[in-house]
Short mmCIF file of C-alpha atoms in Angstrom, two decimals:
data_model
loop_
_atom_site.label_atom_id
_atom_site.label_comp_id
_atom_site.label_asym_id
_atom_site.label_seq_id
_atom_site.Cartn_x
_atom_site.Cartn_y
_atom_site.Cartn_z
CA UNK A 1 24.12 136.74 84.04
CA UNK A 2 23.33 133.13 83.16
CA UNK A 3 25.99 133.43 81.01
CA UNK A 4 28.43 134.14 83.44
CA UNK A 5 26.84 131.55 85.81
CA UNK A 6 27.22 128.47 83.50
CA UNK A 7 30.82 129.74 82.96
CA UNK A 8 31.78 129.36 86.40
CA UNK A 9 29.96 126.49 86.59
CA UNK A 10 31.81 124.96 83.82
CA UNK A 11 35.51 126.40 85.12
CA UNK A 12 34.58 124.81 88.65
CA UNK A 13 33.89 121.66 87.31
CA UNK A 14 37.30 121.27 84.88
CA UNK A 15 38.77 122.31 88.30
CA UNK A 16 37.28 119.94 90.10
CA UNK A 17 38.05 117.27 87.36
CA UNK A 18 41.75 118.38 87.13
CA UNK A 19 42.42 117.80 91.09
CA UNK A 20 40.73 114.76 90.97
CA UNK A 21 43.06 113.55 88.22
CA UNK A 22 45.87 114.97 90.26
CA UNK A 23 45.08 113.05 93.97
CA UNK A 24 48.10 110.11 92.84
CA UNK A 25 50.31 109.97 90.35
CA UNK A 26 52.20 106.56 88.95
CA UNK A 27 55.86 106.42 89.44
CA UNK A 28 58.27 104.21 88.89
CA UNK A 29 60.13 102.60 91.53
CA UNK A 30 63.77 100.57 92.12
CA UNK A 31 63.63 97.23 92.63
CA UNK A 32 65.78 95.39 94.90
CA UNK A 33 67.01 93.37 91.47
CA UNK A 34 67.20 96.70 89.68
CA UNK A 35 69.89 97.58 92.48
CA UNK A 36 71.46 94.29 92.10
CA UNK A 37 72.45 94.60 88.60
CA UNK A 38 73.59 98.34 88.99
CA UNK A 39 76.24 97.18 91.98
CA UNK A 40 77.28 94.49 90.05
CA UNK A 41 78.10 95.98 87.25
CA UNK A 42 80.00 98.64 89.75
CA UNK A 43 81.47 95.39 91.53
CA UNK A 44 82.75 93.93 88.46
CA UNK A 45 84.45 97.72 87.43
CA UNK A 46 85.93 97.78 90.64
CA UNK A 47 87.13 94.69 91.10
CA UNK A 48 88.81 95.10 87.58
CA UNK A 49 91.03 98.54 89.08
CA UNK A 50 92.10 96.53 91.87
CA UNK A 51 90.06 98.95 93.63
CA UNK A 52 87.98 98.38 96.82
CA UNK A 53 84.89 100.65 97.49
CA UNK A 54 81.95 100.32 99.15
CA UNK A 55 79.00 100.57 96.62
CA UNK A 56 75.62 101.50 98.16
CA UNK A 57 72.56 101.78 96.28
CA UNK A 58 69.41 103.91 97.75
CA UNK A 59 65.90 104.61 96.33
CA UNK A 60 64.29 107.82 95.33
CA UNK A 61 63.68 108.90 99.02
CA UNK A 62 67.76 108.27 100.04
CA UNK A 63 66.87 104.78 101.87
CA UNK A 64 69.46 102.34 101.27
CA UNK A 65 68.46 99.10 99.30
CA UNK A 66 71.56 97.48 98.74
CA UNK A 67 75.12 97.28 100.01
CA UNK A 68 78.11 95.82 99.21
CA UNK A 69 81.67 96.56 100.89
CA UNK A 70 84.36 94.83 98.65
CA UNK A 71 86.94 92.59 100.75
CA UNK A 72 89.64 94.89 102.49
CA UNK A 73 87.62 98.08 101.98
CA UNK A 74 88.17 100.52 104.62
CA UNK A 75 84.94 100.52 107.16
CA UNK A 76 84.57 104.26 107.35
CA UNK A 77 83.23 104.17 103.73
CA UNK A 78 79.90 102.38 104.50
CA UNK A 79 78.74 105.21 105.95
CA UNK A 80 80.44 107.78 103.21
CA UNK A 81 78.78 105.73 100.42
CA UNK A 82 75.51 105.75 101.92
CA UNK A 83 75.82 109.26 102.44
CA UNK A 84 76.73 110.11 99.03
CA UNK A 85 74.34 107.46 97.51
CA UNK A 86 71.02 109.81 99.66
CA UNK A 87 72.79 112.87 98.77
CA UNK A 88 72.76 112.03 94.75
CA UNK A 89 68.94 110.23 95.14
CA UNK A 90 67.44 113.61 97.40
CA UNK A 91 68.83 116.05 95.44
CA UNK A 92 68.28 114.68 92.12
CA UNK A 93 71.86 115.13 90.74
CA UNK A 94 75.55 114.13 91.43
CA UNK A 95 76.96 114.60 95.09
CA UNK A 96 79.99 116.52 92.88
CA UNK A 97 77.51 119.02 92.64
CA UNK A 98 78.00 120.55 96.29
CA UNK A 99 81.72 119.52 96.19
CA UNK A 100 82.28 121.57 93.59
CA UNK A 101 80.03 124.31 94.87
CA UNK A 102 82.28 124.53 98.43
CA UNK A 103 85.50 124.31 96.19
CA UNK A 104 84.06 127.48 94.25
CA UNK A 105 82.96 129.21 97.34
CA UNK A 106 79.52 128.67 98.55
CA UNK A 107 80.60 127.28 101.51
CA UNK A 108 77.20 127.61 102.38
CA UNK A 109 76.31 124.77 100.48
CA UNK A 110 78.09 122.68 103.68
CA UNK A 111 74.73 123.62 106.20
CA UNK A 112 72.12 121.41 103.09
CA UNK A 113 69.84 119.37 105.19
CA UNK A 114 71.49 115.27 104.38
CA UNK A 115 73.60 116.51 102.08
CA UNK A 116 77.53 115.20 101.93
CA UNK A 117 79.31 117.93 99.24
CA UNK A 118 81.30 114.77 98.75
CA UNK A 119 82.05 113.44 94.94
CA UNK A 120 81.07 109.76 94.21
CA UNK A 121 77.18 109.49 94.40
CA UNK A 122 75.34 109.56 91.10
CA UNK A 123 71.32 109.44 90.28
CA UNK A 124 69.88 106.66 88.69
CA UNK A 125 67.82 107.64 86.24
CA UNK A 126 65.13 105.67 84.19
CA UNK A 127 63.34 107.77 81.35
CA UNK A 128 64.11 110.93 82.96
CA UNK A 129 63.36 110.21 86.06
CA UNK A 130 65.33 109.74 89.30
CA UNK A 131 64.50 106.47 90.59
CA UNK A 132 67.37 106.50 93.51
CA UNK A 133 71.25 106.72 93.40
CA UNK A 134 74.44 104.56 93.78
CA UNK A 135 76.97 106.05 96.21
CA UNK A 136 80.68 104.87 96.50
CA UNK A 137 83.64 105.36 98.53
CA UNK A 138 87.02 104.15 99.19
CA UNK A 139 89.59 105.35 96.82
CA UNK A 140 89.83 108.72 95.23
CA UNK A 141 86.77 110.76 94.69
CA UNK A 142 87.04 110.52 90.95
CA UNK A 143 87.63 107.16 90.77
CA UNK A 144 84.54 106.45 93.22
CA UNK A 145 82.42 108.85 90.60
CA UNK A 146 83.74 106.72 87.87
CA UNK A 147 82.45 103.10 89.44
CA UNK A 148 79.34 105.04 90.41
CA UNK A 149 78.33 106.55 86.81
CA UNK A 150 79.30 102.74 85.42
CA UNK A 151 77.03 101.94 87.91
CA UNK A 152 74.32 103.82 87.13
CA UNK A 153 74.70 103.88 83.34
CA UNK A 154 72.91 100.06 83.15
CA UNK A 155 70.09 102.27 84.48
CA UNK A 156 69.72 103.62 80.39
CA UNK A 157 68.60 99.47 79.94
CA UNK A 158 65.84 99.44 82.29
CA UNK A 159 62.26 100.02 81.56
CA UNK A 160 59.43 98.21 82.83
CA UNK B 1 110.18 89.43 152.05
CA UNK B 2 109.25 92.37 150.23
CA UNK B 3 112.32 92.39 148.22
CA UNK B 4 111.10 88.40 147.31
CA UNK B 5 107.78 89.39 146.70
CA UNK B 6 109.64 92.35 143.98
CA UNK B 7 111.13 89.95 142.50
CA UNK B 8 108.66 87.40 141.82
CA UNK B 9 106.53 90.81 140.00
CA UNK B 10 109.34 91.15 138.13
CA UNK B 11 110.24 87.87 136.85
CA UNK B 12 106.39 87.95 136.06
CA UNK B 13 106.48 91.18 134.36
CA UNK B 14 109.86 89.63 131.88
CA UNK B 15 107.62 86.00 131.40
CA UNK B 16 104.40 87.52 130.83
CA UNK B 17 106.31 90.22 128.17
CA UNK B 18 108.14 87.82 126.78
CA UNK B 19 104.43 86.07 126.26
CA UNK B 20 103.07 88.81 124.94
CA UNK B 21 105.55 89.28 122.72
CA UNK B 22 105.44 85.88 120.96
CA UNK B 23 101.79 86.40 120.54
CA UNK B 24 101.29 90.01 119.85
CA UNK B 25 99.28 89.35 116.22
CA UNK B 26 97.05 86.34 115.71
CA UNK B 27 95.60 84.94 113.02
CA UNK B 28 91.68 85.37 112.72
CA UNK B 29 88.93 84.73 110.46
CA UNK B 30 86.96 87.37 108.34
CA UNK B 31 83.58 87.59 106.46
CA UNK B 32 84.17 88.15 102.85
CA UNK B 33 81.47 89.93 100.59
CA UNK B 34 81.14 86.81 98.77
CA UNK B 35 80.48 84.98 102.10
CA UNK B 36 78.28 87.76 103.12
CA UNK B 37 76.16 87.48 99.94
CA UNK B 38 75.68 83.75 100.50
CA UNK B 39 74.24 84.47 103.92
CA UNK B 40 71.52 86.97 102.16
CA UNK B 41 70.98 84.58 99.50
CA UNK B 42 70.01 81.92 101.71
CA UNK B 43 68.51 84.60 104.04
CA UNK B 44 66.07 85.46 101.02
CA UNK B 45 65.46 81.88 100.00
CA UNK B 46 63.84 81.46 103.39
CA UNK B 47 62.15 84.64 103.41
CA UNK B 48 60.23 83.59 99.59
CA UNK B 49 59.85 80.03 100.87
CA UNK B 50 58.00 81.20 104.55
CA UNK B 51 55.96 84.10 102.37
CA UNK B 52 57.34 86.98 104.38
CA UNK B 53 56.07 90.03 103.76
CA UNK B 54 59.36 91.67 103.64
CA UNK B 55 63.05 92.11 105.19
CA UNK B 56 66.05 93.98 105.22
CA UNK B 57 68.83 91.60 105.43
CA UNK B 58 72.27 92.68 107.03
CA UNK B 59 75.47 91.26 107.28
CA UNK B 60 78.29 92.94 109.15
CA UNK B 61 81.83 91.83 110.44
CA UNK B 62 83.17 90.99 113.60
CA UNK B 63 83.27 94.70 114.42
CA UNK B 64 79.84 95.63 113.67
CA UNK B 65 80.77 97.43 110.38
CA UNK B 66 78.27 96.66 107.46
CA UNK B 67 79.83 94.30 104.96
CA UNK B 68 76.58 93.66 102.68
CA UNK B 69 72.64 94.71 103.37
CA UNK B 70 70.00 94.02 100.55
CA UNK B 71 66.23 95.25 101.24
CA UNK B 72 63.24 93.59 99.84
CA UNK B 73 60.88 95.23 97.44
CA UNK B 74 57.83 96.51 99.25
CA UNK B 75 59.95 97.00 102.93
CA UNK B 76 59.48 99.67 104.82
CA UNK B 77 62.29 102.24 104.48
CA UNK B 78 63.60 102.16 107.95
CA UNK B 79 63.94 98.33 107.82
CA UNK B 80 67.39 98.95 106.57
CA UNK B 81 68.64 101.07 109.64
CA UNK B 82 67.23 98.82 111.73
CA UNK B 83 68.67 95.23 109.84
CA UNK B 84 72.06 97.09 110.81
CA UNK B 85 71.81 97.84 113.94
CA UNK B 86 70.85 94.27 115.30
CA UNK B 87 73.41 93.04 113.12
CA UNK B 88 76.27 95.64 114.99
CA UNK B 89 74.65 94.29 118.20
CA UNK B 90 74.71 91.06 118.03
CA UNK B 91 78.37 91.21 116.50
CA UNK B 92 79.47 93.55 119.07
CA UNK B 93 78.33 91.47 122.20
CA UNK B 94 78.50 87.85 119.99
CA UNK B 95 74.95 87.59 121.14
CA UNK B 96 71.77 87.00 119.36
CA UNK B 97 69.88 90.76 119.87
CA UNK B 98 66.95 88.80 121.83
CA UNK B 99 68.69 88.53 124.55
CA UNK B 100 68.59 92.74 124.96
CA UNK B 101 65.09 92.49 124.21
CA UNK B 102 64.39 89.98 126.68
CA UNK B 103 66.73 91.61 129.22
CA UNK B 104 64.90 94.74 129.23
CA UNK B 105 61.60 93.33 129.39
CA UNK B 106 62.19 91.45 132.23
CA UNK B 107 62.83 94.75 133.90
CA UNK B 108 66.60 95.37 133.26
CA UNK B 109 65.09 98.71 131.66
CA UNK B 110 68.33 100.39 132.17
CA UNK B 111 69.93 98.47 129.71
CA UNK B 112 68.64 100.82 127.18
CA UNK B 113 71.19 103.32 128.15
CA UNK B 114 74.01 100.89 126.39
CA UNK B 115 72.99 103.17 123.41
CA UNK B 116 75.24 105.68 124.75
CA UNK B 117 78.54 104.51 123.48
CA UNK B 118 77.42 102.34 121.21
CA UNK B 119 76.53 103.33 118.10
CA UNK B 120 72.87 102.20 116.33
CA UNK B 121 72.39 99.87 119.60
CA UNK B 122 69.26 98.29 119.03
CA UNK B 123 67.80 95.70 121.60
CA UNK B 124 65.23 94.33 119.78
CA UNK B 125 64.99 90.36 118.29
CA UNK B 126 66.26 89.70 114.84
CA UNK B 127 70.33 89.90 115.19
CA UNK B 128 72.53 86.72 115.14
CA UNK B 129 76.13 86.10 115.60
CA UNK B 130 77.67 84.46 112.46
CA UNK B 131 79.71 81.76 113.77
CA UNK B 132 82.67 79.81 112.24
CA UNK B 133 84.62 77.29 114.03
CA UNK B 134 83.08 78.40 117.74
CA UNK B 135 84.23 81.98 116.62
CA UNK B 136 82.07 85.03 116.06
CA UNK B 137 82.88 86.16 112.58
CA UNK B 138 80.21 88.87 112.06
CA UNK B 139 76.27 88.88 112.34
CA UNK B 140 73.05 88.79 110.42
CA UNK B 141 70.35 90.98 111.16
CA UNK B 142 66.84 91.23 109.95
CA UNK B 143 64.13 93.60 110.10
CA UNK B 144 60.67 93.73 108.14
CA UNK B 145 59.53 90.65 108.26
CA UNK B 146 55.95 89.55 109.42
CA UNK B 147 57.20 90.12 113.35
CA UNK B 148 60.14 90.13 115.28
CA UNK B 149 59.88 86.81 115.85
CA UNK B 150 60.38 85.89 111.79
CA UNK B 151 62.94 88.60 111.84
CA UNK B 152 65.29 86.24 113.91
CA UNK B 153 63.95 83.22 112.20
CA UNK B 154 65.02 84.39 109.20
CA UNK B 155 68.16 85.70 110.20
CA UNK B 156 69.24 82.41 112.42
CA UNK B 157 68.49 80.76 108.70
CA UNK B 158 70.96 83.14 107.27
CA UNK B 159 73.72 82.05 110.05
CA UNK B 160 73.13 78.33 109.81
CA UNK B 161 74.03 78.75 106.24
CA UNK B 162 77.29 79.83 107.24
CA UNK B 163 77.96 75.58 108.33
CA UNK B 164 77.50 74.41 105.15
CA UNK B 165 79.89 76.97 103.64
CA UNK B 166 83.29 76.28 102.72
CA UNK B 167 86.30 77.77 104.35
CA UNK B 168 87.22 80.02 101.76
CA UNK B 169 84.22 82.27 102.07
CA UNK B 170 84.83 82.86 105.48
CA UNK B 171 88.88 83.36 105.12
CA UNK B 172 90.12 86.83 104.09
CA UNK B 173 91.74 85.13 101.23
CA UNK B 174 89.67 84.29 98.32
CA UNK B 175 88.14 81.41 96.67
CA UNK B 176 90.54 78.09 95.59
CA UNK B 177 90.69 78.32 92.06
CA UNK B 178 91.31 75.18 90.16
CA UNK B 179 94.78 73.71 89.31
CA UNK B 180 96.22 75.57 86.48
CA UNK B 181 98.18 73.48 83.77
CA UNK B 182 99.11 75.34 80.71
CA UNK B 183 101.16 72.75 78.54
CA UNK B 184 104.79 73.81 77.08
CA UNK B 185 103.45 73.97 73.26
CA UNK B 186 101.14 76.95 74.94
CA UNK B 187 104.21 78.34 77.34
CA UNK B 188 106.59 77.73 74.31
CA UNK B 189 103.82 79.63 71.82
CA UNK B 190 103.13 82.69 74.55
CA UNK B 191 107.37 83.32 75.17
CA UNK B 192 107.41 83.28 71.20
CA UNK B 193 105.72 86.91 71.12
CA UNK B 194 105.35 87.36 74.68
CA UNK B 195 102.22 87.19 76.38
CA UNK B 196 100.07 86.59 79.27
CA UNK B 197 99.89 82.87 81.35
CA UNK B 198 97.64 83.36 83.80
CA UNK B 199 95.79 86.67 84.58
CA UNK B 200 94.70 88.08 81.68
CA UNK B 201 90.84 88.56 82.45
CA UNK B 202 88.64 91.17 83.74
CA UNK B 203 89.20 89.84 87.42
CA UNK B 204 92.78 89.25 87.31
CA UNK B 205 93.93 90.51 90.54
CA UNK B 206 91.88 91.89 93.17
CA UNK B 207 89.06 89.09 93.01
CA UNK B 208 90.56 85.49 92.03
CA UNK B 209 94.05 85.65 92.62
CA UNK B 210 96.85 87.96 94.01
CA UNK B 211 99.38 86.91 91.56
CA UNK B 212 99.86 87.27 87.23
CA UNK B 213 101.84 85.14 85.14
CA UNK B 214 103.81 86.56 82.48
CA UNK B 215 105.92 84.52 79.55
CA UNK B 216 107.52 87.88 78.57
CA UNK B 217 109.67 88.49 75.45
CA UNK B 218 111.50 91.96 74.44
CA UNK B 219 112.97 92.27 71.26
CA UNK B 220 114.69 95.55 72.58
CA UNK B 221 114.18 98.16 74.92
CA UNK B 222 111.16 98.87 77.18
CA UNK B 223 110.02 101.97 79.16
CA UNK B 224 110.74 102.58 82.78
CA UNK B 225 108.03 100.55 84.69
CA UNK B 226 106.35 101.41 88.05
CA UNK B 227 104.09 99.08 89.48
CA UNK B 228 102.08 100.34 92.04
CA UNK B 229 100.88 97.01 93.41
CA UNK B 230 102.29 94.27 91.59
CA UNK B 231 105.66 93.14 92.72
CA UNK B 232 107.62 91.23 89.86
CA UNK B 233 109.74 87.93 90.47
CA UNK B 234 111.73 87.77 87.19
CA UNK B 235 113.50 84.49 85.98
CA UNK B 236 115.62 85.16 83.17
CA UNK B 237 115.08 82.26 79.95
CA UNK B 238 117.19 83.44 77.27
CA UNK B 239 119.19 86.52 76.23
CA UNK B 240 120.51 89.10 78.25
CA UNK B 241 119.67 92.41 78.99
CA UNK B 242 120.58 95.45 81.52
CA UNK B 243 118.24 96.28 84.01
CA UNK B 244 118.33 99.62 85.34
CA UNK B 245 116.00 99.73 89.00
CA UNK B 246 115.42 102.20 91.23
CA UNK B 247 116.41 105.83 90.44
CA UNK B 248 113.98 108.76 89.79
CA UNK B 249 112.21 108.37 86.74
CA UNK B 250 111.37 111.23 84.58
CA UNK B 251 108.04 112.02 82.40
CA UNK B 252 106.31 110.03 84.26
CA UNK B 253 102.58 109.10 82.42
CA UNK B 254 100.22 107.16 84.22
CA UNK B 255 98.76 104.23 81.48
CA UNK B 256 96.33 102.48 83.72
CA UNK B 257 95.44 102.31 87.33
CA UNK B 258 98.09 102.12 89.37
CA UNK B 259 100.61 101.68 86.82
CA UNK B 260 103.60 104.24 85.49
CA UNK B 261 105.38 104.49 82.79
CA UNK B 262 108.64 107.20 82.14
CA UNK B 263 110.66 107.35 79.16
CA UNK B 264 114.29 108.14 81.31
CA UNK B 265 115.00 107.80 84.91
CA UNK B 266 118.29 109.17 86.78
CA UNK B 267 119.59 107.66 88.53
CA UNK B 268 119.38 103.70 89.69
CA UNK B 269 121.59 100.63 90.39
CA UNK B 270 122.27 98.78 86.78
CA UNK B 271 122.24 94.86 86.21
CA UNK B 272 123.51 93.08 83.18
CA UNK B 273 120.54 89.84 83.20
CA UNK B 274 121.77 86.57 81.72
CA UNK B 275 120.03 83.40 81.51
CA UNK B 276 119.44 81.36 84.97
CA UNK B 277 119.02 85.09 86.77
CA UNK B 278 116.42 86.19 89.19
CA UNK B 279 115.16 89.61 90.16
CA UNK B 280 112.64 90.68 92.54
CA UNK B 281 111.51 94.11 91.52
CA UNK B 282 109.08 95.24 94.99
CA UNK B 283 106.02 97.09 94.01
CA UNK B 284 106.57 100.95 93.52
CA UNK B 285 110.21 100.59 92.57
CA UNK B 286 111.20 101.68 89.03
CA UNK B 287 112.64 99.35 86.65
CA UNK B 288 113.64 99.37 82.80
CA UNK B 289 115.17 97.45 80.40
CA UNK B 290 117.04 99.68 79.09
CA UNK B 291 119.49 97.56 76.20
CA UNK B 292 118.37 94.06 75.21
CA UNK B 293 120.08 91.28 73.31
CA UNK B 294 116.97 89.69 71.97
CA UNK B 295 115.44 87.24 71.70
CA UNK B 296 115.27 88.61 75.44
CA UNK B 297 112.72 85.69 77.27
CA UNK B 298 111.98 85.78 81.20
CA UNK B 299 109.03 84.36 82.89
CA UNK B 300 107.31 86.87 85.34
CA UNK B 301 105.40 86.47 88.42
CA UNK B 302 103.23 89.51 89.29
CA UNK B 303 102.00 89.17 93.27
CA UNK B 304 99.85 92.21 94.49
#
């Protein structure tokens, strides 16, 4: 009986101890600089194809934190990039994801809450962690992936 | 009388046509994402110098469409939404976004229904019309700052910056480049294996410059060529060569962005090319020296 009384006792208390442990955790966050460096390095990959994108760059909950449209980029792909940019940083993996998913048949995947199944947004991650995404849009979709995962690869360099 | 009064519409209708006519594209000045990036910059600047606690600083065109938006570490989220929309406003109405605010305060509450059409209308303080010239060339809008009132402090610092710009930031050209002088031991030494002039760096076209330079030398026969967007001015040096352009090429492999190469084509209009020649080849057309007589040298412009 007493036994079984300090056991409890004990098991409450490492439960106790292991929520109180658990109330915050530390994460790592984008910085606005952080996004600076990403775009530019997309910038300077873009600029080199002749090619003119939008190239937006969102944090881990799909808010943007940097834009940049490249001269004589069509307008309609501020919004696209953004979109693909929350899509890639929300769901923790590249927007091709869903746009190959509706391609293969699960149209379904069209009704995901903030989700465009649009190729060209990639996650940003930082020691195995998604930190946010880069999004692009204005030429083709693999060519927007391909700015995008340049993009995101000086993401490998950062740690804090 | 009536027949008079006709007549006069109608002469009208011809002059004011005829008017119309002669003026039916205008020149204008755009934002470009280097000018755009200035205005944050100096946007910023302010924001560390003033100790603001934050911002999201937008810059959009002269029709409201984001061109550039950074947000500050530590802002709240929805700053960003927000720095656009009284950037589209103020663009959109070439009005600072105070004057909605204001509006509806004073009691115009109805105003708030301009949301309808418009989309991300937001009448609060902290948009600014970017100005060059007299002319509205896009707007700055801030959000996240200590208050709305250091949201439009900010951002009218961001639009004042746009005075001490240069023109060339706010053209939709790009930035003068210096004077280029390559000497003719250097021209002489580049047409002696061919080679690049002017171009040849990681920002050849789309940023600096719309044009390449080639000194170009063949020693014999090329592949069929398709530019996408360069179009080549060709000024035969020495040699000859036939130039076969146009036609349907066949094979064809794509080498690079936007450039083609084929081994063949069928077709095409064929040129013998002697010294004192010029050829302009307009991008997309296919064009190969097919036999050469080298030493075959001919300087190249490349515009895009």
């Amino acid at each position: 009986m007493t036994t079984h009384f300090v056991m409890t006792l004990a098991l409450g208390l490492a439960m106790l101890a292991a929520t109180v442990q658990a109330q915050l955790v530390e994460k790592k966050a984008l910085t606005l600089e952080g996004a600076k460096q990403i775009a530019a390095t997309a910038e300077a990959k873009a600029k080199a194809e002749g090619a003119r994108v939008v190239i937006a760059v969102v944090d881990e909950g799909g808010s943007l934190l940097l834009l940049q449209r490249l001269d004589d980029t069509q307008v309609a792909s501020v919004n696209v990039g953004i979109d693909k940019a929350r899509t890639a940083a929300i769901f923790r993996r590249p927007s091709k994801v869903f746009e190959d998913q509706v391609r293969n048949g699960r149209v379904a995947a069209l009704a995901l809450h903030g989700a465009v199944p649009l190729q060209g947004g990639v996650p940003i991650v930082v020691e195995g962690k998604v930190l946010g995404a880069i999004g692009v849009s204005g030429e083709t979709p693999s060519q927007d992936e391909d700015i995008a995962m340049a993009g995101a690869a000086v993401a490998a360099s950062f740690t804090k | 009388m009536r027949y008079l009064v006709r007549m006069l519409a109608g002469i009208t209708m011809v002059l004011s046509a005829s008017s119309s006519s002669a003026e039916s594209v205008s020149d204008k000045r755009g934002l470009t994402l280097e000018g755009a990036k200035k205005v944050i910059a100096a946007t910023v600047a302010e924001a560390t110098r003033v100790n603001a606690p934050g911002g999201s600083i937008a810059v959009v065109d002269e029709g409201g469409n984001l061109l550039a938006l950074e947000r500050l570490d530590q802002t709240f989220a929805a700053s960003a939404n927000i720095a656009i929309g009284k950037a589209r406003t103020s663009a959109l109405f070439k009005k600072p976004t105070k004057t909605f605010e204001d509006a509806i305060k004073n009691g115009r509450t109805s105003m708030v229904t301009l949301g309808g059409d418009l989309q991300n209308f937001t009448p609060l303080q902290g948009g600014i019309p970017l100005e060059w010239e007299g002319k509205v060339v896009g707007a700055i809008g801030v959000s996240g700052a200590a208050s709305a009132q250091q949201d439009e402090e900010l951002a009218i610092v961001g639009a004042k910056s746009l005075d001490s710009m240069e023109m060339v930031w706010v053209t939709n050209g790009h930035a003068p480049l210096p004077v280029t002088y390559i000497e003719s031991q250097k021209v002489a030494a580049s047409f002696a294996k061919g080679g690049v002039l002017v171009g040849d760096d990681e920002n050849m076209m789309h940023a600096s410059r719309n044009y390449m330079v080639h000194a170009s030398h063949r020693e014999k026969a090329g592949a069929v060529e398709i530019h996408e967007f360069d179009t080549d001015i060709v000024y035969v040096l020495k040699g000859s060569a036939t130039l076969i352009t146009g036609g349907t090429p066949v094979g064809t492999k794509t080498i690079a962005p936007h450039e083609f190469r084929a081994p063949n084509v069928n077709g095409g209009e064929t040129r013998k090319l002697v010294p004192g020649d010029v050829v302009i080849i307009p991008n997309g057309v296919p064009h190969w020296f097919k036999e050469v007589d080298a030493p075959f040298d001919y300087y190249v412009v490349k515009v895009r």
